[in-house]
GROMACS .gro file of C-alpha atoms in nm:
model
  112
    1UNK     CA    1  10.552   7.317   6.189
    2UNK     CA    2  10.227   7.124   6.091
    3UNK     CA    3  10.381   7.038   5.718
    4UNK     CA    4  10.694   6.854   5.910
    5UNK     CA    5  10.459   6.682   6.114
    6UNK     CA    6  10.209   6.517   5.822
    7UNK     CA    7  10.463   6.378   5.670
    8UNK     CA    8  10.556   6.170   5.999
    9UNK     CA    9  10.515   5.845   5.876
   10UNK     CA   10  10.580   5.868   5.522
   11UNK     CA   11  10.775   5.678   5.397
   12UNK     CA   12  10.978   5.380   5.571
   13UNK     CA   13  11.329   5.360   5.388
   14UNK     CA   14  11.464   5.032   5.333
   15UNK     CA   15  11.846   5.109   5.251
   16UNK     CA   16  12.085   5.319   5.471
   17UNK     CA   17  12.200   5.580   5.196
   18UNK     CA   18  11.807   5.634   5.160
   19UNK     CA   19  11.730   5.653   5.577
   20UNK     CA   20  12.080   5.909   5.574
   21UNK     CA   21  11.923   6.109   5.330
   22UNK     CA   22  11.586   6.169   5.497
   23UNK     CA   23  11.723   6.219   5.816
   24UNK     CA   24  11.940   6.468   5.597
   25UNK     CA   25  11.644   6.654   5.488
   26UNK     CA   26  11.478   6.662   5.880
   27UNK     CA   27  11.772   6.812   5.973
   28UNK     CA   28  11.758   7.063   5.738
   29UNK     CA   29  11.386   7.118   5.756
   30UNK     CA   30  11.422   7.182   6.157
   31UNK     CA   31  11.703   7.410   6.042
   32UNK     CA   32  11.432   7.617   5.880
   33UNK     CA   33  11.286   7.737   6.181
   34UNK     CA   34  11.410   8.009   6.345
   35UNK     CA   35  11.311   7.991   6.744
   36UNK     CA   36  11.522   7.671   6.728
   37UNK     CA   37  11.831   7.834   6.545
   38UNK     CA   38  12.031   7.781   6.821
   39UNK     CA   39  11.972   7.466   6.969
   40UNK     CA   40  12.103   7.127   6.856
   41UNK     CA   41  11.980   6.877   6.644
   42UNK     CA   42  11.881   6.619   6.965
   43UNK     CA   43  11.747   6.965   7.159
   44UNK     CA   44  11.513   7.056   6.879
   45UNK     CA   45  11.376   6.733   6.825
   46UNK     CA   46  11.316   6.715   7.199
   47UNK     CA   47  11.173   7.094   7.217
   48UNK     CA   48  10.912   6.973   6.905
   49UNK     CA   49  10.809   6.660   7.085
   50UNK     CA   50  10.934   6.468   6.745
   51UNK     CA   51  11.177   6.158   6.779
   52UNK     CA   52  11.467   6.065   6.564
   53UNK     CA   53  11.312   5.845   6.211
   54UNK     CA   54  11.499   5.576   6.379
   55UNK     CA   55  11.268   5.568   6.661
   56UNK     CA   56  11.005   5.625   6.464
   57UNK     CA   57  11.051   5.323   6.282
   58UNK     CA   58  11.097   5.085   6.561
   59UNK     CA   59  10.813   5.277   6.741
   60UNK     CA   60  10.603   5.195   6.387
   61UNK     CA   61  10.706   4.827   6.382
   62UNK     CA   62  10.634   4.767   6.807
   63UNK     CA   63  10.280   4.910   6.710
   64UNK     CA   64  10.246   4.693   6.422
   65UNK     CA   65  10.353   4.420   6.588
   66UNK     CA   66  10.110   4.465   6.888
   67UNK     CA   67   9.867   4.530   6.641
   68UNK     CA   68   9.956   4.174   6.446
   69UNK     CA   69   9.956   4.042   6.820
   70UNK     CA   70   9.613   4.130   6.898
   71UNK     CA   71   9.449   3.957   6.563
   72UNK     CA   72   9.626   3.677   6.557
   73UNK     CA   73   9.609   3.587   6.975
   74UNK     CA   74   9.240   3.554   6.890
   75UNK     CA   75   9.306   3.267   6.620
   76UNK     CA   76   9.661   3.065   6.596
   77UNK     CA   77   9.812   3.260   6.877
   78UNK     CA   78   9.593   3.151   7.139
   79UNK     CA   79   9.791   2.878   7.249
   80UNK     CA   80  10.085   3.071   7.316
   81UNK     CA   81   9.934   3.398   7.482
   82UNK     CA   82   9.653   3.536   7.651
   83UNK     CA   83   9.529   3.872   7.733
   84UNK     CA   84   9.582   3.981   8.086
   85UNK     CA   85   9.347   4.243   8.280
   86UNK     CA   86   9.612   4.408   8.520
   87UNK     CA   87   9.599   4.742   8.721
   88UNK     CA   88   9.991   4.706   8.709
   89UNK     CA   89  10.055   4.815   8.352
   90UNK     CA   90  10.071   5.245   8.314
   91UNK     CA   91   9.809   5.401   8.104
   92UNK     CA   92   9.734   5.094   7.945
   93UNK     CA   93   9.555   4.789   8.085
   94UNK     CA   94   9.614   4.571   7.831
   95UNK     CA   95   9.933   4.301   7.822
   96UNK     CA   96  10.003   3.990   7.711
   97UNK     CA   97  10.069   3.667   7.946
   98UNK     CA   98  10.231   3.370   7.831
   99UNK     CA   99  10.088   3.054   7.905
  100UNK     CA  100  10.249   2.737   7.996
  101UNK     CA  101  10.425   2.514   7.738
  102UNK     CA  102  10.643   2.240   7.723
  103UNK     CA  103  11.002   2.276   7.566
  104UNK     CA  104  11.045   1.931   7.496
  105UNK     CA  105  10.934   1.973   7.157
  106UNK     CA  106  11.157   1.665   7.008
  107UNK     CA  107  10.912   1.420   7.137
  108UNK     CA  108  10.656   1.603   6.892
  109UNK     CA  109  10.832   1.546   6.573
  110UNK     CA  110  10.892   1.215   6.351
  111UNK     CA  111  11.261   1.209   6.355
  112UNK     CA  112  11.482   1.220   6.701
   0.00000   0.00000   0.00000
């Protein structure tokens, strides 16, 4: 179970046919063990705490974009977002606030 979990984050496919086939092979991996022989495909991803490589990827690109978030709020981004202390926020205490900013944006440019 610790081999199908190193290779998590791999490998990112770009192209359908190539995402189909890996999920292919995760199927077929889980297949492999035999305590889950008899349980779905959903059931033993749930029952080994692993997610779909869907959700992996979006879970990989939310992190990277929080991760992109935090650099660049402390240079260009600063006018757009701050951070925000709150107690509100579960298990993390960490979240962004947006800050005020005017939508007329015409009035900013050279032609109208």
């Amino acid at each position: 179970m610790l081999h199908l979990e190193c290779y998590m984050y791999l490998w990112d496919p770009q192209h359908k046919k190539d995402a189909d086939l890996m999920e292919q092979d995760q199927r077929r991996a889980i297949k492999t063990i035999w305590v889950l022989e008899n349980f779905s495909y959903e059931d033993s991803l749930r029952e080994l705490e692993f997610f779909s490589l869907e959700k992996r990827r979006l879970q990989q690109d939310f992190i990277a974009a929080f991760q992109y978030l935090k650099v660049s709020c402390k240079k260009v981004g600063e006018e757009l977002f701050t951070w925000s202390d709150s107690d509100r926020v579960k298990e993390n205490n960490v979240k962004l606030r947006e800050k005020r900013f005017k939508l007329d944006v015409r009035k900013e440019f050279l032609t109208q």
